Structure formats: C-alpha cells, structure tokens
Coordinates of C-alpha atoms in Angstrom, one line a residue:
M1 CA 4.8 50.2 -37.5
I2 CA 2.6 47.2 -37.7
R3 CA -0.2 49.0 -36.0
I4 CA 0.0 51.9 -38.5
L5 CA -0.2 49.4 -41.3
V6 CA -3.2 47.6 -39.9
F7 CA -5.0 51.0 -39.3
A8 CA -4.3 52.0 -42.9
L9 CA -5.6 48.7 -44.2
F10 CA -8.8 49.1 -42.1
V11 CA -9.5 52.6 -43.4
L12 CA -8.9 51.4 -47.0
A13 CA -11.3 48.5 -46.4
L14 CA -14.0 50.8 -44.9
A15 CA -13.6 53.3 -47.9
A16 CA -13.9 50.4 -50.3
G17 CA -17.0 49.2 -48.6
F18 CA -18.7 52.6 -48.8
A19 CA -17.7 53.0 -52.5
W20 CA -19.2 49.6 -53.2
L21 CA -22.5 50.6 -51.5
A22 CA -22.5 53.9 -53.4
D23 CA -22.3 52.1 -56.7
R24 CA -25.3 49.9 -55.8
P25 CA -28.1 52.2 -54.4
G26 CA -31.1 50.9 -52.6
E27 CA -33.9 51.7 -50.0
L28 CA -34.1 50.4 -46.5
S29 CA -37.4 50.5 -44.5
I30 CA -37.6 49.9 -40.7
I31 CA -40.9 49.5 -38.8
W32 CA -40.5 49.7 -35.0
Q33 CA -43.4 50.3 -32.5
G34 CA -45.8 51.3 -35.3
Q35 CA -43.4 53.8 -36.8
R36 CA -41.9 53.3 -40.2
A37 CA -38.6 54.8 -41.2
D38 CA -37.4 54.8 -44.8
M39 CA -33.8 55.6 -45.7
S40 CA -31.2 54.8 -48.3
L41 CA -28.8 52.0 -47.9
M42 CA -25.8 54.4 -47.7
V43 CA -27.4 56.3 -44.8
A44 CA -28.1 53.1 -43.0
A45 CA -24.5 51.9 -43.3
T46 CA -23.3 55.3 -42.1
L47 CA -25.5 55.1 -39.0
V48 CA -24.3 51.6 -38.2
V49 CA -20.6 52.6 -38.4
S50 CA -21.3 55.7 -36.3
L51 CA -23.1 53.6 -33.6
I52 CA -20.2 51.2 -33.4
A53 CA -17.7 54.0 -33.0
A54 CA -19.8 55.7 -30.3
V55 CA -20.1 52.4 -28.3
M56 CA -16.3 51.9 -28.5
F57 CA -15.6 55.5 -27.3
C58 CA -18.0 55.1 -24.4
W59 CA -16.3 51.8 -23.4
W60 CA -12.9 53.5 -23.5
L61 CA -14.1 56.4 -21.4
V62 CA -15.6 54.2 -18.8
R63 CA -12.5 52.0 -18.7
V64 CA -10.2 55.0 -18.2
V65 CA -12.3 56.4 -15.4
W66 CA -12.6 53.0 -13.7
T67 CA -8.8 52.2 -13.9
S68 CA -7.5 55.7 -13.2
P69 CA -6.6 55.1 -9.5
H70 CA -4.6 52.0 -10.4
S71 CA -2.9 53.8 -13.3
I72 CA -1.9 56.7 -11.1
Q73 CA -0.6 54.3 -8.5
R74 CA 1.4 52.4 -11.1
Y75 CA 2.8 55.6 -12.5
F76 CA 4.2 56.6 -9.1
R77 CA 5.4 53.1 -8.4
A78 CA 7.3 52.9 -11.7
R79 CA 8.8 56.3 -11.0
K80 CA 10.0 55.1 -7.6
R81 CA 11.4 51.9 -9.0
D82 CA 13.3 53.9 -11.7
R83 CA 14.8 56.1 -9.0
G84 CA 15.8 53.0 -7.0
Y85 CA 17.5 51.4 -10.0
Q86 CA 19.3 54.6 -10.7
A87 CA 20.5 54.6 -7.1
L88 CA 21.5 50.9 -7.3
S89 CA 23.4 51.5 -10.5
T90 CA 25.2 54.5 -9.0
G91 CA 26.1 52.5 -5.9
L92 CA 27.5 49.6 -7.9
I93 CA 29.6 52.0 -9.9
A94 CA 30.9 53.6 -6.7
A95 CA 31.7 50.2 -5.2
G96 CA 33.6 49.2 -8.3
A97 CA 35.5 52.5 -8.1
G98 CA 36.4 51.9 -4.4
D99 CA 34.2 54.7 -3.1
A100 CA 33.0 53.3 0.2
A101 CA 31.1 56.4 1.3
G102 CA 29.3 56.8 -2.0
A103 CA 28.4 53.1 -2.1
R104 CA 27.0 53.2 1.5
K105 CA 25.0 56.3 0.7
M106 CA 23.5 54.8 -2.5
L107 CA 22.8 51.6 -0.6
S108 CA 20.7 53.5 2.0
R109 CA 18.8 55.3 -0.8
T110 CA 18.2 52.1 -2.7
R111 CA 16.8 50.3 0.4
G112 CA 14.3 53.2 0.8
L113 CA 13.2 52.9 -2.8
L114 CA 13.4 49.1 -3.6
S115 CA 12.8 45.9 -1.7
A116 CA 15.6 43.4 -1.4
D117 CA 13.1 40.6 -2.2
Q118 CA 12.3 42.3 -5.5
E119 CA 15.9 43.2 -6.4
P120 CA 18.6 40.7 -5.2
L121 CA 21.4 43.0 -6.5
I122 CA 20.9 45.0 -3.3
H123 CA 22.7 42.1 -1.5
L124 CA 25.6 42.4 -3.9
L125 CA 25.9 46.2 -3.4
E126 CA 25.8 45.6 0.4
A127 CA 28.5 42.9 0.1
Q128 CA 30.7 45.1 -2.1
A129 CA 30.4 48.0 0.3
A130 CA 31.3 45.7 3.3
M131 CA 34.4 44.4 1.5
I132 CA 35.5 48.0 0.7
E133 CA 35.2 48.9 4.3
G134 CA 37.1 45.8 5.4
R135 CA 34.1 44.0 7.0
Y136 CA 34.8 40.7 5.3
D137 CA 32.7 38.7 7.7
D138 CA 29.6 40.7 6.8
A139 CA 30.4 40.4 3.1
R140 CA 30.8 36.6 3.5
K141 CA 27.4 36.4 5.2
K142 CA 25.8 38.3 2.3
F143 CA 27.4 36.0 -0.2
E144 CA 26.1 33.0 1.7
L145 CA 22.6 34.4 1.6
M146 CA 23.0 34.9 -2.2
A147 CA 24.3 31.4 -2.6
D148 CA 21.1 30.0 -1.0
D149 CA 18.9 31.9 -3.3
P150 CA 18.4 30.1 -6.7
E151 CA 18.3 33.4 -8.5
T152 CA 21.6 34.6 -7.2
R153 CA 23.3 31.2 -6.5
E154 CA 26.1 31.5 -9.0
L155 CA 26.9 35.1 -8.0
G156 CA 27.1 34.2 -4.3
L157 CA 29.3 31.1 -5.0
R158 CA 31.7 33.2 -7.0
G159 CA 32.0 35.7 -4.2
L160 CA 32.6 33.0 -1.7
Y161 CA 35.2 31.4 -4.0
L162 CA 37.1 34.6 -4.4
E163 CA 37.0 35.3 -0.7
A164 CA 38.3 31.8 0.1
R165 CA 41.1 32.3 -2.4
R166 CA 42.0 35.6 -0.7
L167 CA 42.2 33.9 2.7
G168 CA 44.2 31.0 1.3
A169 CA 41.5 28.4 2.2
N170 CA 42.1 26.2 -0.8
E171 CA 39.8 23.4 0.4
A172 CA 36.9 25.8 0.8
A173 CA 37.6 27.4 -2.5
R174 CA 37.6 24.0 -4.2
Q175 CA 34.2 23.1 -2.6
Y176 CA 32.7 26.4 -3.8
A177 CA 34.1 25.8 -7.4
E178 CA 32.9 22.2 -7.4
R179 CA 29.4 23.3 -6.3
A180 CA 29.2 26.1 -8.9
A181 CA 30.5 23.7 -11.7
E182 CA 27.8 21.2 -10.7
K183 CA 25.0 23.7 -10.7
A184 CA 26.1 25.7 -13.7
P185 CA 28.7 23.9 -15.9
Q186 CA 28.5 26.7 -18.4
L187 CA 30.4 29.1 -16.1
P188 CA 34.0 29.2 -17.3
W189 CA 35.6 30.2 -14.0
A190 CA 33.9 27.4 -12.1
T191 CA 34.9 24.7 -14.7
E192 CA 38.5 25.9 -14.9
A193 CA 38.8 26.1 -11.1
A194 CA 37.3 22.6 -10.6
L195 CA 39.6 21.3 -13.4
E196 CA 42.7 22.7 -11.8
Y197 CA 41.8 21.3 -8.3
R198 CA 41.0 17.9 -9.7
S199 CA 44.1 17.9 -11.8
E200 CA 46.3 19.0 -8.9
A201 CA 44.9 16.1 -6.9
G202 CA 45.6 13.7 -9.8
D203 CA 41.9 12.8 -10.2
W204 CA 42.1 12.6 -14.0
D205 CA 38.9 10.6 -14.5
E206 CA 36.8 13.1 -12.7
A207 CA 38.6 16.0 -14.5
L208 CA 37.7 14.4 -17.9
K209 CA 34.1 13.8 -16.8
L210 CA 33.9 17.5 -15.8
L211 CA 35.3 18.6 -19.1
G212 CA 32.4 17.1 -21.0
D213 CA 32.3 16.5 -24.7
G214 CA 32.9 20.0 -26.0
R215 CA 30.4 19.8 -28.8
S216 CA 29.0 23.2 -28.3
G217 CA 30.8 26.5 -28.5
S218 CA 32.8 28.6 -31.0
P219 CA 35.7 27.1 -33.0
E220 CA 38.1 28.7 -30.5
D221 CA 36.3 27.1 -27.6
K222 CA 36.5 23.7 -29.3
K223 CA 40.2 24.2 -29.9
T224 CA 40.7 25.0 -26.2
F225 CA 38.6 21.9 -25.3
A226 CA 40.7 19.6 -27.5
R227 CA 44.0 20.9 -25.9
R228 CA 42.7 20.4 -22.4
K229 CA 41.4 17.0 -23.1
A230 CA 44.8 16.0 -24.7
V231 CA 46.6 17.3 -21.6
L232 CA 44.4 15.3 -19.2
L233 CA 44.6 12.1 -21.3
T234 CA 48.4 12.4 -21.4
A235 CA 48.6 13.0 -17.7
R236 CA 46.4 9.9 -17.1
A237 CA 48.6 7.9 -19.5
A238 CA 51.7 9.0 -17.6
D239 CA 50.3 7.6 -14.4
K240 CA 49.4 4.3 -16.1
L241 CA 52.7 3.8 -17.9
D242 CA 54.3 1.6 -15.2
A243 CA 51.4 -0.5 -14.2
D244 CA 49.3 -0.6 -17.4
P245 CA 51.3 0.1 -20.6
K246 CA 48.5 -0.8 -22.9
G247 CA 46.0 1.6 -21.2
A248 CA 48.7 4.3 -21.2
R249 CA 49.2 3.7 -24.9
E250 CA 45.5 4.0 -25.7
D251 CA 45.2 7.3 -23.7
A252 CA 48.3 8.7 -25.4
H253 CA 47.0 7.7 -28.8
Q254 CA 43.7 9.5 -28.2
A255 CA 45.7 12.6 -27.1
L256 CA 47.7 12.5 -30.3
K257 CA 44.5 12.4 -32.3
L258 CA 43.4 15.6 -30.7
D259 CA 46.9 17.2 -31.1
E260 CA 49.3 15.6 -33.5
T261 CA 52.3 17.7 -32.4
F262 CA 51.8 17.1 -28.6
V263 CA 55.3 15.8 -27.7
P264 CA 54.5 14.4 -24.2
A265 CA 51.7 12.2 -25.6
G266 CA 53.9 10.9 -28.4
L267 CA 56.7 10.1 -26.0
I268 CA 54.4 8.1 -23.7
E269 CA 52.9 6.2 -26.5
A270 CA 56.4 5.3 -27.9
K271 CA 57.6 4.3 -24.4
A272 CA 54.5 2.0 -24.0
Y273 CA 55.4 0.3 -27.3
L274 CA 59.0 -0.1 -26.3
R275 CA 57.8 -1.8 -23.1
E276 CA 55.9 -4.2 -25.3
D277 CA 59.0 -4.8 -27.4
N278 CA 57.4 -3.2 -30.4
L279 CA 60.3 -1.1 -31.7
R280 CA 58.9 -0.6 -35.2
K281 CA 55.8 1.2 -34.1
A282 CA 57.6 3.2 -31.5
A283 CA 60.1 4.4 -34.1
G284 CA 57.3 5.3 -36.5
I285 CA 55.7 7.5 -33.9
L286 CA 58.9 9.2 -32.9
E287 CA 59.9 9.8 -36.6
K288 CA 56.5 11.4 -37.3
L289 CA 56.8 13.5 -34.2
W290 CA 60.4 14.4 -35.1
K291 CA 59.4 15.7 -38.5
A292 CA 56.8 17.9 -37.0
T293 CA 58.7 19.3 -34.0
A294 CA 62.4 18.3 -34.0
H295 CA 62.2 18.0 -30.2
A296 CA 65.2 17.1 -28.1
D297 CA 63.3 14.6 -26.0
V298 CA 62.1 12.8 -29.1
A299 CA 65.7 12.6 -30.4
K300 CA 67.0 11.3 -27.1
L301 CA 64.4 8.5 -26.9
Y302 CA 64.8 7.6 -30.6
V303 CA 68.6 7.2 -30.4
R304 CA 68.5 5.2 -27.1
A305 CA 65.3 3.2 -27.9
R306 CA 67.1 -0.1 -27.4
S307 CA 69.3 -0.4 -24.3
G308 CA 71.5 -3.1 -26.0
D309 CA 72.5 -1.0 -29.0
S310 CA 76.2 -0.2 -29.5
A311 CA 77.6 3.3 -29.9
T312 CA 77.8 2.7 -33.7
D313 CA 74.1 1.7 -33.8
R314 CA 73.2 4.9 -31.9
L315 CA 75.2 6.9 -34.4
K316 CA 73.3 5.4 -37.3
R317 CA 70.0 6.2 -35.7
A318 CA 71.2 9.8 -35.0
E319 CA 72.2 10.1 -38.7
K320 CA 68.7 8.9 -39.7
L321 CA 67.2 11.7 -37.7
E322 CA 69.5 14.2 -39.4
A323 CA 68.4 12.8 -42.8
L324 CA 64.8 13.6 -41.7
R325 CA 65.6 17.1 -40.7
P326 CA 68.9 18.0 -42.5
N327 CA 69.0 21.7 -41.6
N328 CA 68.3 21.5 -37.9
A329 CA 70.6 22.4 -35.1
E330 CA 69.1 19.7 -32.8
A331 CA 69.7 17.0 -35.3
L332 CA 73.4 18.1 -35.7
Y333 CA 73.8 18.1 -31.9
V334 CA 72.4 14.5 -31.6
V335 CA 74.8 13.3 -34.4
A336 CA 77.8 15.0 -32.7
E337 CA 76.9 13.5 -29.3
A338 CA 76.6 10.0 -30.8
A339 CA 79.8 10.4 -32.8
L340 CA 81.7 11.4 -29.6
E341 CA 80.6 8.1 -28.1
T342 CA 82.1 6.2 -31.1
R343 CA 85.4 8.2 -30.8
N344 CA 84.8 9.7 -34.2
F345 CA 86.2 13.1 -33.3
P346 CA 86.3 14.7 -36.7
L347 CA 82.6 14.0 -37.3
A348 CA 81.7 15.0 -33.8
R349 CA 83.6 18.3 -34.0
A350 CA 82.2 19.2 -37.4
K351 CA 78.6 18.5 -36.4
A352 CA 78.9 20.3 -33.1
E353 CA 80.5 23.4 -34.6
A354 CA 77.8 23.5 -37.3
S355 CA 75.1 23.2 -34.5
A356 CA 76.8 26.0 -32.6
R357 CA 76.7 28.2 -35.7
L358 CA 73.0 27.6 -36.2
S359 CA 71.9 27.8 -32.6
P360 CA 74.5 28.7 -30.0
R361 CA 73.5 27.4 -26.6
E362 CA 75.0 26.0 -23.4
S363 CA 74.9 22.3 -24.3
V364 CA 76.6 22.7 -27.6
F365 CA 79.7 24.4 -26.1
L366 CA 79.8 21.9 -23.3
L367 CA 79.8 19.1 -26.0
L368 CA 82.7 20.9 -27.8
A369 CA 84.6 21.0 -24.5
D370 CA 84.0 17.2 -24.1
I371 CA 85.3 16.6 -27.6
E372 CA 88.4 18.6 -26.9
D373 CA 89.0 16.8 -23.6
A374 CA 88.6 13.4 -25.2
E375 CA 90.7 14.2 -28.3
T376 CA 93.5 16.4 -27.3
G377 CA 93.2 17.2 -23.6
D378 CA 94.1 20.8 -24.3
Q379 CA 93.1 22.5 -21.1
G380 CA 93.2 26.0 -22.7
R381 CA 90.7 25.0 -25.3
I382 CA 88.5 23.2 -22.8
R383 CA 88.4 26.3 -20.6
H384 CA 87.6 28.4 -23.6
W385 CA 84.5 26.2 -24.5
M386 CA 83.4 26.2 -20.9
N387 CA 83.6 30.0 -20.8
Q388 CA 81.5 30.1 -24.0
A389 CA 78.9 27.8 -22.4
L390 CA 78.6 30.1 -19.4
K391 CA 77.8 33.1 -21.7
A392 CA 75.6 31.2 -24.1
P393 CA 71.8 31.0 -23.7
R394 CA 70.5 28.1 -21.7
D395 CA 69.0 25.1 -23.3
P396 CA 65.2 24.9 -23.8
A397 CA 63.4 23.0 -21.0
W398 CA 59.9 22.4 -19.7
T399 CA 59.2 25.7 -17.9
A400 CA 56.3 26.9 -15.9
D401 CA 55.9 29.9 -13.6
G402 CA 59.6 30.4 -13.4
I403 CA 60.7 26.8 -12.6
T404 CA 62.0 24.1 -14.9
S405 CA 61.3 20.4 -14.8
P406 CA 63.3 17.5 -16.4
E407 CA 60.1 16.1 -17.8
W408 CA 56.7 17.4 -18.8
R409 CA 54.0 17.8 -16.1
A410 CA 50.3 18.5 -16.5
V411 CA 50.0 20.9 -13.6
S412 CA 52.3 23.7 -12.4
P413 CA 53.5 22.9 -8.9
V414 CA 53.6 26.6 -8.1
T415 CA 50.1 27.8 -9.1
G416 CA 48.3 24.6 -9.9
R417 CA 47.5 25.9 -13.4
L418 CA 46.6 23.2 -15.9
D419 CA 48.8 22.9 -19.0
A420 CA 51.3 25.4 -17.7
F421 CA 54.6 23.8 -18.8
E422 CA 56.1 25.0 -22.1
W423 CA 59.2 24.0 -24.0
K424 CA 61.2 27.2 -24.1
T425 CA 64.4 28.8 -22.8
P426 CA 63.9 29.2 -19.0
V427 CA 63.9 32.5 -17.1
S428 CA 66.5 34.7 -18.8
E429 CA 66.6 34.4 -22.5
L430 CA 70.0 35.9 -23.3
Q431 CA 70.0 35.9 -27.1
A432 CA 73.4 35.9 -28.8
P433 CA 73.8 38.6 -31.4
V434 CA 73.4 37.3 -34.9
E435 CA 75.9 38.6 -37.4
D436 CA 75.0 39.5 -41.0
G437 CA 76.9 36.6 -42.4
A438 CA 75.5 33.9 -40.0
A439 CA 74.9 30.5 -41.5
N440 CA 71.4 29.6 -42.4
S441 CA 71.9 26.0 -43.2
V442 CA 74.3 23.2 -42.4
E443 CA 76.1 23.4 -45.7
E444 CA 76.7 27.1 -45.3
A445 CA 77.8 26.7 -41.7
I446 CA 80.3 24.0 -42.6
R447 CA 81.5 26.1 -45.6
T448 CA 82.3 29.1 -43.4
L449 CA 84.4 27.0 -41.1
P450 CA 88.1 26.8 -41.8
P451 CA 89.3 23.3 -42.8
L452 CA 90.0 20.9 -40.0
A453 CA 93.7 19.9 -39.7
I454 CA 93.0 16.5 -38.0
E455 CA 94.6 13.3 -39.1
T456 CA 92.3 10.3 -39.3
K457 CA 95.3 8.0 -38.5
P458 CA 96.1 7.2 -34.9
V459 CA 98.1 10.1 -33.3
A460 CA 100.3 10.3 -30.3
V461 CA 98.5 12.4 -27.6
V462 CA 100.8 14.7 -25.7
E463 CA 99.7 16.6 -22.6
N464 CA 99.8 20.3 -23.4
V465 CA 101.9 21.5 -26.3
V466 CA 105.5 20.3 -26.5
T467 CA 108.7 20.6 -28.7
V468 CA 110.9 17.6 -29.1
A469 CA 114.7 17.8 -29.3
K470 CA 116.6 15.2 -31.4
A471 CA 118.1 12.5 -29.3
E472 CA 121.8 12.0 -29.2
P473 CA 123.3 8.5 -28.8
E474 CA 124.8 9.2 -25.4
K475 CA 122.3 11.7 -24.0
P476 CA 118.6 11.3 -23.1
V477 CA 116.0 13.2 -24.9
V478 CA 114.9 16.4 -23.1
V479 CA 111.3 17.5 -23.4
A480 CA 110.2 20.9 -22.2
E481 CA 106.9 22.8 -22.2
T482 CA 106.5 25.9 -24.2
A483 CA 103.6 28.4 -24.7
V484 CA 102.6 28.7 -28.3
E485 CA 99.3 28.8 -30.1
P486 CA 97.2 25.6 -29.8
V487 CA 98.4 23.0 -32.2
T488 CA 97.7 19.5 -33.4
V489 CA 100.2 16.6 -33.1
K490 CA 100.9 14.1 -35.8
S491 CA 102.6 10.8 -35.0
T492 CA 105.9 9.7 -36.7
R493 CA 108.8 7.3 -36.0
T494 CA 112.4 8.4 -35.2
E495 CA 115.5 7.0 -36.6
T496 CA 117.3 6.5 -33.3
A497 CA 114.6 4.3 -31.7
P498 CA 112.9 2.1 -34.4
E499 CA 111.3 -0.1 -31.8
K500 CA 109.3 2.7 -30.2
A501 CA 107.3 5.6 -31.8
K502 CA 108.2 9.1 -30.7
P503 CA 106.3 12.4 -31.3
A504 CA 107.5 14.5 -34.2
P505 CA 107.8 18.3 -34.3
V506 CA 104.3 19.8 -34.2
E507 CA 102.5 21.9 -36.7
Q508 CA 100.2 24.9 -36.3
D509 CA 96.6 23.9 -35.8
E510 CA 94.2 25.4 -38.3
R511 CA 90.9 24.6 -36.5
P512 CA 88.6 27.5 -35.5
F513 CA 89.1 28.6 -31.9
Y514 CA 86.6 31.5 -31.6
G515 CA 89.2 33.6 -29.7
L516 CA 92.3 33.1 -27.6
P517 CA 92.1 30.8 -24.5
D518 CA 91.7 32.4 -21.2
D519 CA 94.8 30.7 -19.7
P520 CA 97.6 30.4 -22.3
G521 CA 100.2 29.1 -19.8
V522 CA 103.6 30.3 -18.7
K523 CA 106.4 31.0 -21.2
E524 CA 109.7 29.5 -20.5
G525 CA 113.2 30.5 -21.6
P526 CA 115.3 28.7 -24.2
L527 CA 116.7 25.3 -23.4
K528 CA 120.4 24.9 -22.6
R529 CA 122.5 21.9 -23.5
D530 CA 122.4 20.6 -20.0
G531 CA 118.6 20.5 -20.1
T532 CA 118.1 23.5 -17.7
S533 CA 116.0 26.5 -18.6
G534 CA 117.4 29.9 -19.1
F535 CA 114.5 31.6 -17.4
R536 CA 115.3 33.1 -14.0
L537 CA 112.7 33.5 -11.4
F538 CA 114.7 35.9 -9.2

C-alpha cells in the first residue's frame, strides 16, 4: 500500500514538472565535437527522463541475469524447507495423537528435508516418538541434548522434569525445576514446581526469594502473587512463633496486609501478641477477623485468650462475639458452649438449639447431648442427640486432598501442593434438607421453638423418670421406675419429712425433642401395696 502511494506521488510530481516546463517554453543548444544541436526545453527534458529509465531497465536486466542461478537455487531450497516443515508439523501432530508409526514416518521424511542443526524441533519429534514407543532412555537422552542447547534449554528441562516425575525421582525433578526457574523465571511451571519443593522442605526464605516482587503481570496474576506471598509469610511466621514471637508477628502482619481475611495469619499475629501479654491488640485483631469471617478458630482463641479467666469471664467474651455477629450459627455455638461451663443450662440449651436450626452439624448435637447429660442425665435424650450427631454433616475443618488437619498448613502432605488447605466440610458433604419454614435468623429460630419448661431454681435430679408414692407413717416410701414420655422434675418439700426435701410428682416436659428416643426403656406393671410389681416375666 505504501509503495503504491509513493509511485502515485512520483507520477504526479513528474507530470507537474512537465506541465511547469510546458508553461515556460525555451530553446536548448548543445555543441559537441563540432556539431550543434538545437531543441526545445521540453524535448530535452523528455530525453533525459527516457535516458534515466533506459539505464534503470538495463541495470535490472543485468542483475536478473547475474543472480538467476542463486534465485533458482533459493527457490528450490525454500520449496524443500516448506516440505520439511510440513512433514515436521504432521509428525508432531501424529506424536500428540499417539500415532507412533506416523510420527516415525514423518521423522524420517523430515530428516531428509531438514537439518537438525537448522531446526531443533526435530529433536522434540524424535523424543516424542521414542516416548510413544516406550523407549524412555532414548527420549531422555534427546531431552538432555535439548537442555544443553541454549535455544531449546527450557523445552529440554521440562521434558526431563516430566520424565523424572513419572519415574518418581522427586530429587531429580526438583533439580530440573530449580534449573529452569533460575534460567527462565517467567516459566509458570518451573516457578510453581520450585516453590512447591522449597515449601515442602520448609525453606520459606528461598521460596519468597524465588517468588519475586510480582510487579508485572495482569491483575489476576498480581492477585495470585499476593495470595502465595501471604501463605509463605504465614508459614514462616508459624515456624518463628515459639522462638521469635516478634518476628512471627511482623510476618503475619505483612500477610494480613496482602489478605485481610486470611485467618491463619490473623491467628498467628494474635498468638504472638498474647505471648507478649498484649491482650488488647490481640483482641482487636481477632474481633476484626471475626467480623469478616466468623471462623471457629478465631472464636476459640478469643474466648480462651487468657488462661486465668473464669467460666463466667469466658461467657462474657462469647456473648461479645455474638453481639458482633448476632445472626451467626458459630457465635450461638460458642455462647452455648461457654454457658454450659457456667452451668447455665437454660441459656446453653436455647443457644445450642438455635444454632442447630441455623446450621445443623455434628458438634451442635454433641453439645446438646452434653447439656442433657449435665442437666438431667436422661439417657434416652442423650442417645437421641448422639444419633442426630451421627447423621448430621461433619464440622468444617482444614481439608486438603482428602485429609483433614487440626490446624492450617501451608503445604499438602499428600501432593506437596502449596496453599492446598481449605476450611470446608471434609470428604462427604451430607447436607441436611432445609424445610420451607426453616429459620433464617436467631430470633426466628427461637420463636419457632416451643417454650422451655425449665425452672431456674435448684431442682432435685432423679435418675431416669420416676413416680413417688406418698409416705405412710409406719411404712417406707417405695419408688419404682416407669416408662413415660421424657419429663422435667421440680423440687418441693413433703409434709411427712420437713427436715429433708423429697421429689414431688413430675410434670410433662414441653421441651422440643425432635422425635422419640431410640431406647424408651421397659414398661413395668402397676405397684402393689407390698411394693412388688404386678408384671410377670414368665
């Protein structure tokens, strides 16, 4: 396009020049070897232009004749090279498709048309064909030759790395990845592999050095870089926590700057402050993290921040967490657990049942069983809650590659993958069906529960459920077991024994039971006056 434009401009300039000469006529006389030639200025200009054109044509003709052998040779060489590249392309496609015979055939044709020194991809085709045919030693030799060539170094190192991984030679694979990352840090596979190996070895300083500064790249790459750096800083802080709390705190703080919702970094920074007896800053970090994530580990550390606190103090801290996240199942569970420690059974039961409505899971039903055991000792109810716990979804935990860990780790112990652990329900996620009228908030959950028939005054605890016969002056009181619906017992005083409190007749319990217990007990016959049962076994 540019050439056409230049040619048009040249023609226009030439025409303008001739037009200018035509408007200004004149005579031109030339005397050469005694001969005089007279002509007009227009004729002279035409002769000069024609002479220049003839010279240019003659030069082109001579140049074509002189370079014709080389041009012919170059034509045939280019044609041969094109055929060779076509064969190489077809061979690589055949190798990728697993066609060993086709790849070997195209390799032979490529060798006849191209030189391996001119085209290094011939080594790749030969290595791929050898791998398809099962000749791994030959393929490895070809990859080694490619690794020694600066032009194909990265390709050869990747082939060697994959071959070492296939054979399970982790140390060799690590060396190939380190070499590739050193020579070409822009290769994602080399950087990731080297990071995983250094992280698996616990060499966090070298891993951070290999990660670089992350200034270049797309926004997605920068986000990935920030996440990896936060993970590596947190892992290094975890190693420093026992020996150097201050250094661990600084690393964890930098990790939180990169990711404000990264729970492991916040926990480590809070633990470091607690080891320095700085409860105020530790609580501030945990409260901020709790507002963002409502994580169970955050609540556990916040409630038990000081080892010398009483159960009442822990309950107050748990209620503060609930005030920060009032409609959260985890907050309700923490309050219920702390209330159980203070023996405040009505509060513990109410919060635990509300948490179970919002998020049914194993730990909530186990807590309800503990509350039932501590308050009434009703074995039927306890077994019921234990049965519900068996059928409920498991609690979230740090999970990676099918295994769980009690605490966060930077590297998966199964695959060595960096940042593999996630806070989620492990393995099988058996989600309980949600009814149409399920509670969406704490108030709604509590409103849908029946009223609790629990006295706040001290009660007389009776094993199982009993009925009490009135005592006669000359006969002892006879107590027998019966099998009725689960009840609650209120304490009262009898007229016959003013010095000692005796249990009064029981009332029907109105607390929610979520179904009948799995072991209601054995029904007995009516009592006779002599205290024996009327039920006959045989």
